[in-house]
PDB file of C-alpha atoms in Angstrom:
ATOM      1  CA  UNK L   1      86.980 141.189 -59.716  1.00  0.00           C
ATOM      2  CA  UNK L   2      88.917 143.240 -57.479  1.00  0.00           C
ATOM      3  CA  UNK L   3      87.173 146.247 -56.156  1.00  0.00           C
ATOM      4  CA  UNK L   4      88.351 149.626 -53.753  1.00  0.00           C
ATOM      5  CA  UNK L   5      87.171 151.204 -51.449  1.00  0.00           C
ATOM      6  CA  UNK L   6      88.547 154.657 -50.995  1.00  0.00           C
ATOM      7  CA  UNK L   7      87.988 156.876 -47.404  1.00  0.00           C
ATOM      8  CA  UNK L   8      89.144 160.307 -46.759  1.00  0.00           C
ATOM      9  CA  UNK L   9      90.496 160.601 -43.401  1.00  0.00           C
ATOM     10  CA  UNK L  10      89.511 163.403 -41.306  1.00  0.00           C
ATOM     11  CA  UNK L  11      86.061 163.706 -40.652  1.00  0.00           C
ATOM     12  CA  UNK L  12      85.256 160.091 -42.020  1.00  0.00           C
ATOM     13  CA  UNK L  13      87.118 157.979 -40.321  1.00  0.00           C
ATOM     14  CA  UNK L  14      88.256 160.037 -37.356  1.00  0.00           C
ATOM     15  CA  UNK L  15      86.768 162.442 -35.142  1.00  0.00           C
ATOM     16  CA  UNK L  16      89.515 165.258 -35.224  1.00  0.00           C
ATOM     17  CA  UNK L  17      87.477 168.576 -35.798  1.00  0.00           C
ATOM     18  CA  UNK L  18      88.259 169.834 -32.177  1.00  0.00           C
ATOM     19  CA  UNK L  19      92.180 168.942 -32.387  1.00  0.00           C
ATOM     20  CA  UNK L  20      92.599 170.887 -35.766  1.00  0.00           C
ATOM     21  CA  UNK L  21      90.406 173.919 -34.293  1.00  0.00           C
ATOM     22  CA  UNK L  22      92.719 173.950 -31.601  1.00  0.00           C
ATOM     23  CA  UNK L  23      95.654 173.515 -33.698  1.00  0.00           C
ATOM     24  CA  UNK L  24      94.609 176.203 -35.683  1.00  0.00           C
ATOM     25  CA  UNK L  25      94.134 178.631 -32.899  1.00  0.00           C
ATOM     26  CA  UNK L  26      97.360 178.194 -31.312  1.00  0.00           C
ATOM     27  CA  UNK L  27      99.161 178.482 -34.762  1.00  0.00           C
ATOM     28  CA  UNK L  28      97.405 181.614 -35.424  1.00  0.00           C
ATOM     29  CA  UNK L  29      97.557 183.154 -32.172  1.00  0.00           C
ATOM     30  CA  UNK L  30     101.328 182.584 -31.377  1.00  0.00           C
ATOM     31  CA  UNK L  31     101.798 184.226 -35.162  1.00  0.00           C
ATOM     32  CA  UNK L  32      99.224 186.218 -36.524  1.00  0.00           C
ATOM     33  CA  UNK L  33      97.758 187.204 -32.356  1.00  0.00           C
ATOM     34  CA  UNK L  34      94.420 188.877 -32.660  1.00  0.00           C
ATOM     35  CA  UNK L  35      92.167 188.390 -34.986  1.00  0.00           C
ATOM     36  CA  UNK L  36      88.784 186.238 -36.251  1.00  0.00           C
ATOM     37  CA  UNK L  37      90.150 182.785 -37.376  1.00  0.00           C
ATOM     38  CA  UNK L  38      88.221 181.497 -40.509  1.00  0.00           C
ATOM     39  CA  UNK L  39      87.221 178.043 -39.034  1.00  0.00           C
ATOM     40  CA  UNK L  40      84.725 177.272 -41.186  1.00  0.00           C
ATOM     41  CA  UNK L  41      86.710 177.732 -44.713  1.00  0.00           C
ATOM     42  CA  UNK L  42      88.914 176.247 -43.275  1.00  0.00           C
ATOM     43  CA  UNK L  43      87.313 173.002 -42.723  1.00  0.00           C
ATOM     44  CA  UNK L  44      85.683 173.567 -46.116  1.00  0.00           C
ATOM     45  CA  UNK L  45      88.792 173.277 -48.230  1.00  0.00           C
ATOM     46  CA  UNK L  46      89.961 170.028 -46.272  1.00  0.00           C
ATOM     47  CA  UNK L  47      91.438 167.350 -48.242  1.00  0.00           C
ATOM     48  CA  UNK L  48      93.939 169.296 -49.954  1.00  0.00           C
ATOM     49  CA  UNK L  49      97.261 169.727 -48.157  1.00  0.00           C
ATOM     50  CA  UNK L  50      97.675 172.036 -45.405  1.00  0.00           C
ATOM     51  CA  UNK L  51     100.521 174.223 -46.865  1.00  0.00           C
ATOM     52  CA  UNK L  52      97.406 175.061 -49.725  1.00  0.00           C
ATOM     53  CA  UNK L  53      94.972 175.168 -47.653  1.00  0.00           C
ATOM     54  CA  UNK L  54      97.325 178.123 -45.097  1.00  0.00           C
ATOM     55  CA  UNK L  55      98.039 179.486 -48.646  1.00  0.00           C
ATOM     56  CA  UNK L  56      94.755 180.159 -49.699  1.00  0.00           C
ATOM     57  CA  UNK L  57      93.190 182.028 -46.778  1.00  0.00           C
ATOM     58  CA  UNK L  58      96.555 183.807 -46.442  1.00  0.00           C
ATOM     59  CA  UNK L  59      98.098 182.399 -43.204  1.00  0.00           C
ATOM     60  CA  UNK L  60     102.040 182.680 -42.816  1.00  0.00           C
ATOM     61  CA  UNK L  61     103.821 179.674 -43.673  1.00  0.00           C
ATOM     62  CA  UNK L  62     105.506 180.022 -40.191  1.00  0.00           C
ATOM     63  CA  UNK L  63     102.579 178.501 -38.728  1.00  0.00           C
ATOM     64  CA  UNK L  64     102.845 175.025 -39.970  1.00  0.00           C
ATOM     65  CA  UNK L  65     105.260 173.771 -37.820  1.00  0.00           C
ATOM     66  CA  UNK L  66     103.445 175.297 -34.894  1.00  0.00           C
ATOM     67  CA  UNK L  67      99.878 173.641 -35.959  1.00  0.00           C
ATOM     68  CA  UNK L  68     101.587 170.101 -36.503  1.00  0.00           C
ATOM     69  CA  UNK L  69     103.669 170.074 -33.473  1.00  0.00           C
ATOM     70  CA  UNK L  70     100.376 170.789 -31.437  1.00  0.00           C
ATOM     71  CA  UNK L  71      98.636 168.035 -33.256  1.00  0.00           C
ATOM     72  CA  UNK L  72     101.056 165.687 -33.132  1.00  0.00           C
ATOM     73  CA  UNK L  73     101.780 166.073 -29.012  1.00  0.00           C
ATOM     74  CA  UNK L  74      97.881 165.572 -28.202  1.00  0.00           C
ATOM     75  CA  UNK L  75      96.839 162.894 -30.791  1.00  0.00           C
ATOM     76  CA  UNK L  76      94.689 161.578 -27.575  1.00  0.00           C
ATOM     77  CA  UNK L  77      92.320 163.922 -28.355  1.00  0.00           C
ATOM     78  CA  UNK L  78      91.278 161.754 -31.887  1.00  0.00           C
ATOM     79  CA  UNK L  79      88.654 159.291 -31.543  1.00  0.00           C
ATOM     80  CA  UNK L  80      87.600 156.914 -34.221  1.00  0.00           C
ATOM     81  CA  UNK L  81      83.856 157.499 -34.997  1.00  0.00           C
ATOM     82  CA  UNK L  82      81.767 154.500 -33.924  1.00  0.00           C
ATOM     83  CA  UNK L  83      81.313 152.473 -36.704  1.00  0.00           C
ATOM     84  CA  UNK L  84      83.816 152.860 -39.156  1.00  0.00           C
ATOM     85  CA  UNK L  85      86.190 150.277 -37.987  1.00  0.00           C
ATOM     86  CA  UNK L  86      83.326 147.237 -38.715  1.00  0.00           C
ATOM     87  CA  UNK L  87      82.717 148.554 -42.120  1.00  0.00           C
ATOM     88  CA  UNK L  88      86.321 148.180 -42.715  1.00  0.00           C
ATOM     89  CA  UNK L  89      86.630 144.519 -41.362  1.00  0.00           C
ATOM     90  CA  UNK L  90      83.221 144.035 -43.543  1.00  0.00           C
ATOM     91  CA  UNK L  91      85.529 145.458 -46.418  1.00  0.00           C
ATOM     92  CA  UNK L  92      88.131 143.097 -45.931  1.00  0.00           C
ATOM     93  CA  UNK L  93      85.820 139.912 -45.137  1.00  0.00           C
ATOM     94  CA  UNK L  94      83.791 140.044 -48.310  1.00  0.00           C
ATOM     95  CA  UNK L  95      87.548 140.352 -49.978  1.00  0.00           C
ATOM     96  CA  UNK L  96      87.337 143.999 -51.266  1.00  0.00           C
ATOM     97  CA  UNK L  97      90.309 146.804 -50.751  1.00  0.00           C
ATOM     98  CA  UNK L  98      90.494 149.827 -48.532  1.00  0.00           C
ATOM     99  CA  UNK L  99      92.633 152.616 -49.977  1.00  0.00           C
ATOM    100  CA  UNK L 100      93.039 156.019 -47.689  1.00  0.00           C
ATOM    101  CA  UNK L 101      93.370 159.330 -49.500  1.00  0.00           C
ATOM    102  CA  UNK L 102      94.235 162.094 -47.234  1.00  0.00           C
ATOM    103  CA  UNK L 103      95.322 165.804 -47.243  1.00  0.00           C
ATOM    104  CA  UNK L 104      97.591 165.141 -44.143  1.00  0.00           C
ATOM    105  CA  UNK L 105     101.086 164.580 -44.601  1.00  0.00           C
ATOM    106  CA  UNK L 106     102.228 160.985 -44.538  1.00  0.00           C
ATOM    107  CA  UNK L 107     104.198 161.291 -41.155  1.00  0.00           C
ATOM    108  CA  UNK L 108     101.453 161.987 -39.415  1.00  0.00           C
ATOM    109  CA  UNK L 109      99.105 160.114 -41.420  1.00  0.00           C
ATOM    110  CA  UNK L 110     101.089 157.446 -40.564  1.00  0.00           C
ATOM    111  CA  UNK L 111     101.691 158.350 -36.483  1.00  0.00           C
ATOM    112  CA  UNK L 112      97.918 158.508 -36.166  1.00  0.00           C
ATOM    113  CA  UNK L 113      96.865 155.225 -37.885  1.00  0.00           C
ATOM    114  CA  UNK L 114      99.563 153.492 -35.602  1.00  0.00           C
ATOM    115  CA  UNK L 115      98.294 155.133 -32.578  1.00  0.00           C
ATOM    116  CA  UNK L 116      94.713 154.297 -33.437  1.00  0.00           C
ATOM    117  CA  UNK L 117      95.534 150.731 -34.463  1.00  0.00           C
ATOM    118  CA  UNK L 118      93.789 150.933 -38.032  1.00  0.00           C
ATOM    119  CA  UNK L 119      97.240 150.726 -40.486  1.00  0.00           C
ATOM    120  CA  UNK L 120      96.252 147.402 -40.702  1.00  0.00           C
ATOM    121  CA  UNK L 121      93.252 148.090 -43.271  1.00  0.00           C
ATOM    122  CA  UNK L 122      94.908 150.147 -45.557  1.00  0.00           C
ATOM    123  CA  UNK L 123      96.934 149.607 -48.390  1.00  0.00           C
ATOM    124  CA  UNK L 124      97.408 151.733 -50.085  1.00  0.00           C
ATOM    125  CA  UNK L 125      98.056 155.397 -48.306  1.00  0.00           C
ATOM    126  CA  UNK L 126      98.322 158.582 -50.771  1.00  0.00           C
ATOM    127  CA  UNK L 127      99.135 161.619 -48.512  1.00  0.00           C
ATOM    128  CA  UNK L 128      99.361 165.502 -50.000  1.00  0.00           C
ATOM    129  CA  UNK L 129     102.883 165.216 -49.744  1.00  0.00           C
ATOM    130  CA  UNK L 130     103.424 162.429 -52.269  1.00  0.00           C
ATOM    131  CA  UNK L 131     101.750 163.550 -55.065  1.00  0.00           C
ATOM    132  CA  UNK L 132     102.796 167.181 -56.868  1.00  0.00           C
ATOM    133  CA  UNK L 133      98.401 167.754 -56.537  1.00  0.00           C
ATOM    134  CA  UNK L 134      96.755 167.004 -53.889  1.00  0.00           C
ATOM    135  CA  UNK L 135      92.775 166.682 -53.576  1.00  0.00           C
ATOM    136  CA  UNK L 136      90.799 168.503 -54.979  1.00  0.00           C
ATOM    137  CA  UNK L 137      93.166 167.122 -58.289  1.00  0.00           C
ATOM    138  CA  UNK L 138      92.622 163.862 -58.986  1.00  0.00           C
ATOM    139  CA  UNK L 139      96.145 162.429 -59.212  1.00  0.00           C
ATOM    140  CA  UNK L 140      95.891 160.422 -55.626  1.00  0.00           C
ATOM    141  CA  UNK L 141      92.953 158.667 -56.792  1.00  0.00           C
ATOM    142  CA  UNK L 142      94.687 157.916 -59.697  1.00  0.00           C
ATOM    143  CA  UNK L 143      98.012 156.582 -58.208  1.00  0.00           C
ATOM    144  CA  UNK L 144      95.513 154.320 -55.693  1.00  0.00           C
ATOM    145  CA  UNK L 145      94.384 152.922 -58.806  1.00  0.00           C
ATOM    146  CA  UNK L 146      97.448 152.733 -60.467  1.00  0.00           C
ATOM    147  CA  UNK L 147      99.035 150.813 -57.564  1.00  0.00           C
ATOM    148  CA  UNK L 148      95.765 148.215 -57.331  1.00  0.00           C
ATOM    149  CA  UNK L 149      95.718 148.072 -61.083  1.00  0.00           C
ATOM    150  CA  UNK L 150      92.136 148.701 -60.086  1.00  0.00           C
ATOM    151  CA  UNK L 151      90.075 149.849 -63.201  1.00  0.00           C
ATOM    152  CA  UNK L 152      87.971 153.347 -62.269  1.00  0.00           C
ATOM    153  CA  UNK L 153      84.267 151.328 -62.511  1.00  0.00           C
ATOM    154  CA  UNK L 154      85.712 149.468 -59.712  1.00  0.00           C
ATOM    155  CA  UNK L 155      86.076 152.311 -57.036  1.00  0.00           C
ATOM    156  CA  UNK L 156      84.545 154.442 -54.904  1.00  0.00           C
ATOM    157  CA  UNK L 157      85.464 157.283 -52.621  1.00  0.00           C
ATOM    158  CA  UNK L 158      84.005 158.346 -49.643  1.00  0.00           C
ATOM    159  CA  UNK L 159      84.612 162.078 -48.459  1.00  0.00           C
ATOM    160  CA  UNK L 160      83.304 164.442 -46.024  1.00  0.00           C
ATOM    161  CA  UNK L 161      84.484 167.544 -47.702  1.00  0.00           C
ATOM    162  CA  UNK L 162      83.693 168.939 -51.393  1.00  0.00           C
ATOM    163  CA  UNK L 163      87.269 168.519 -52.613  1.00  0.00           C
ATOM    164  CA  UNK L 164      86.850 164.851 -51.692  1.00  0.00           C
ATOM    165  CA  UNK L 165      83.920 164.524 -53.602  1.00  0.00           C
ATOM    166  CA  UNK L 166      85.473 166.832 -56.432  1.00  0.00           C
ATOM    167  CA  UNK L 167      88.484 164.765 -57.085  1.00  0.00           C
ATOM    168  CA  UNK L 168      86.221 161.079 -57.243  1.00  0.00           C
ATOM    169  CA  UNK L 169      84.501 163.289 -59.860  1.00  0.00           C
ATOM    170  CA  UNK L 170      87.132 164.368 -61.708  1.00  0.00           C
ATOM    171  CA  UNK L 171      88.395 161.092 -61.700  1.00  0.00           C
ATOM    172  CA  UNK L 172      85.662 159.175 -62.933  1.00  0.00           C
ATOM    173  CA  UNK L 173      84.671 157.112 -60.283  1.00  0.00           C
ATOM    174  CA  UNK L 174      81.791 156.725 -57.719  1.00  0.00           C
ATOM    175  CA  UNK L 175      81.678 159.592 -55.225  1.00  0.00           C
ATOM    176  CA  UNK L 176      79.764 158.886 -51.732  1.00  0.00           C
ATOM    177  CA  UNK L 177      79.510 161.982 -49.064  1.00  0.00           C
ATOM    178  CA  UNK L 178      79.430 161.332 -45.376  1.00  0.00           C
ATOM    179  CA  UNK L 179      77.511 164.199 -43.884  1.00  0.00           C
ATOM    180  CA  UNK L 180      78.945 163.068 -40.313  1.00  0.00           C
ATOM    181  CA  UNK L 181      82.127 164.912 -41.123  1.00  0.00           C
ATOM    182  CA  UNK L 182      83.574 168.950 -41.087  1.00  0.00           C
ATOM    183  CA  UNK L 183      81.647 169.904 -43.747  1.00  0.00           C
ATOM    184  CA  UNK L 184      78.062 171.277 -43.993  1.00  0.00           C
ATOM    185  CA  UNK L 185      75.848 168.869 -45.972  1.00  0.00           C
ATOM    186  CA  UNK L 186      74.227 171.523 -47.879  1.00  0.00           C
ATOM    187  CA  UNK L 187      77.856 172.769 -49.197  1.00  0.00           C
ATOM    188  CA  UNK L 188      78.451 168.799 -50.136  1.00  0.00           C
ATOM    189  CA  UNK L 189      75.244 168.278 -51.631  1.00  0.00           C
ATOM    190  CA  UNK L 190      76.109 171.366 -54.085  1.00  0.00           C
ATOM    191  CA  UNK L 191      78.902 169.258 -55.445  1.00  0.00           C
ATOM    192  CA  UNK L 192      76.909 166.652 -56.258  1.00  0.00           C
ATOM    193  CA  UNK L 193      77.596 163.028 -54.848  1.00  0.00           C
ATOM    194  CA  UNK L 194      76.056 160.058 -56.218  1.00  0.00           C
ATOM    195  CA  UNK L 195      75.279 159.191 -52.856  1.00  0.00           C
ATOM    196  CA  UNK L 196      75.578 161.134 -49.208  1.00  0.00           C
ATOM    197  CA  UNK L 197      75.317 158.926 -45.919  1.00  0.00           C
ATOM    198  CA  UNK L 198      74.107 160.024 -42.640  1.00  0.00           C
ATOM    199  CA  UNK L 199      75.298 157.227 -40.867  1.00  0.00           C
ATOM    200  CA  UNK L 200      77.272 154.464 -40.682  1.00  0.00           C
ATOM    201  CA  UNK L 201      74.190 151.766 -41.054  1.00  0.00           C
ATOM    202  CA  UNK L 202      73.336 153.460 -44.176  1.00  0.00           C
ATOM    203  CA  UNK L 203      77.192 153.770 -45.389  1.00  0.00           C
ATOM    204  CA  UNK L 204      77.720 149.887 -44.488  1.00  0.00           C
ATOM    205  CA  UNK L 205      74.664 148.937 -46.850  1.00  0.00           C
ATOM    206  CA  UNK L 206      75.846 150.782 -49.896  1.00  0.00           C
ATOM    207  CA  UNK L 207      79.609 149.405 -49.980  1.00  0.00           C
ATOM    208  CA  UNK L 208      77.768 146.228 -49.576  1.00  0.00           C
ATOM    209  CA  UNK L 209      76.236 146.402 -52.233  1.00  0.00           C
ATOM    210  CA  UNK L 210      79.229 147.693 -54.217  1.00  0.00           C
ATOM    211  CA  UNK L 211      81.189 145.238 -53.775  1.00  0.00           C
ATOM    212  CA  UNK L 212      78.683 142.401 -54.464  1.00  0.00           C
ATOM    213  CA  UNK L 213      77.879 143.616 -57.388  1.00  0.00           C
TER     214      UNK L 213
END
């Protein structure tokens, strides 16, 4: 029985919470100038896509381009956090699938997984900019499942932020929060997870256990 495993990206399975601060900043400086920039909301609404997330605390489109050009000239400054990459070769040993459901945009989903060396484990990849709702909707969880022809008992999704846990929710299947990531664990627990992880030991044993079961 074929089984997924599906990981948000930021904050899960990278490190990139000081790149998109300083993204941010420079955005919002070279636009908006002075000014206190909502960091923390903004983190909180992660996982849908960033032209939302600008929308919704009210930043000028025109900083877009300026945030993703920054981002995408010092993608050194991403590490993968220690751990993640044997839990997804312990994925693909025991023979299960690992799906990744992000609120970047595929082009530089894409650019960072190559840089990183970790396309290899995924298959599929549902960014915000191929589905008309991103996270917290539910519709990339269902098109990952769609493309598996994976029923819903048969997946899980692993977030760091409360859309991620939000859409797993809304889309019927299991829901595990990783409280390594940009969001406060007390805002995640509020959403309700069937599980939340402090670490990768602990993460490692429940897919385990998932997928043998």
């Amino acid at each position: 029985m074929k089984k997924v495993v599906i990981f948000d990206f930021d904050g899960v399975i990278i490190n990139s919470h000081c790149l998109q601060e300083k993204s941010l900043e420079v955005a919002y400086r070279e636009v908006v100038g002075e000014g206190d920039i909502p960091f923390t909301k903004f983190f909180e609404l992660s996982g849908d896509s960033l032209e939302n997330i600008f929308d919704k605390l009210y930043f000028p489109r025109e900083m877009l381009k300026i945030y993703r050009t920054y981002s995408s000239n010092n993608m050194k400054e991403i590490k993968i956090h220690e751990g993640i990459e044997n839990i997804l070769q312990t994925i693909k040993k025991i023979g299960g699938e690992c799906a990744l459901c992000t609120g970047k945009e595929r082009l530089r989903t894409i650019e960072i997984l190559k840089y990183l060396n970790l396309d290899y484990y995924f298959n599929p990849i549902v960014c915000s900019d191929e589905v008309v709702y991103p996270k917290p909707n539910p519709e990339s969880i269902y098109k990952i499942l769609s493309t598996l022809s994976i029923s819903k008992e048969n997946a899980i999704m692993i977030g760091d932020g409360c859309n991620d846990i939000k859409a797993a929710k809304s889309a019927g299947i299991g829901s595990i929060a990783a409280s390594w990531g940009d969001v406060n664990v007390e805002e995640l627990a509020k959403e309700q997870p069937d599980i939340i992880c402090d670490n990768m030991v602990q993460l490692k044993k429940v897919i385990e256990k998932f997928l043998d079961n």
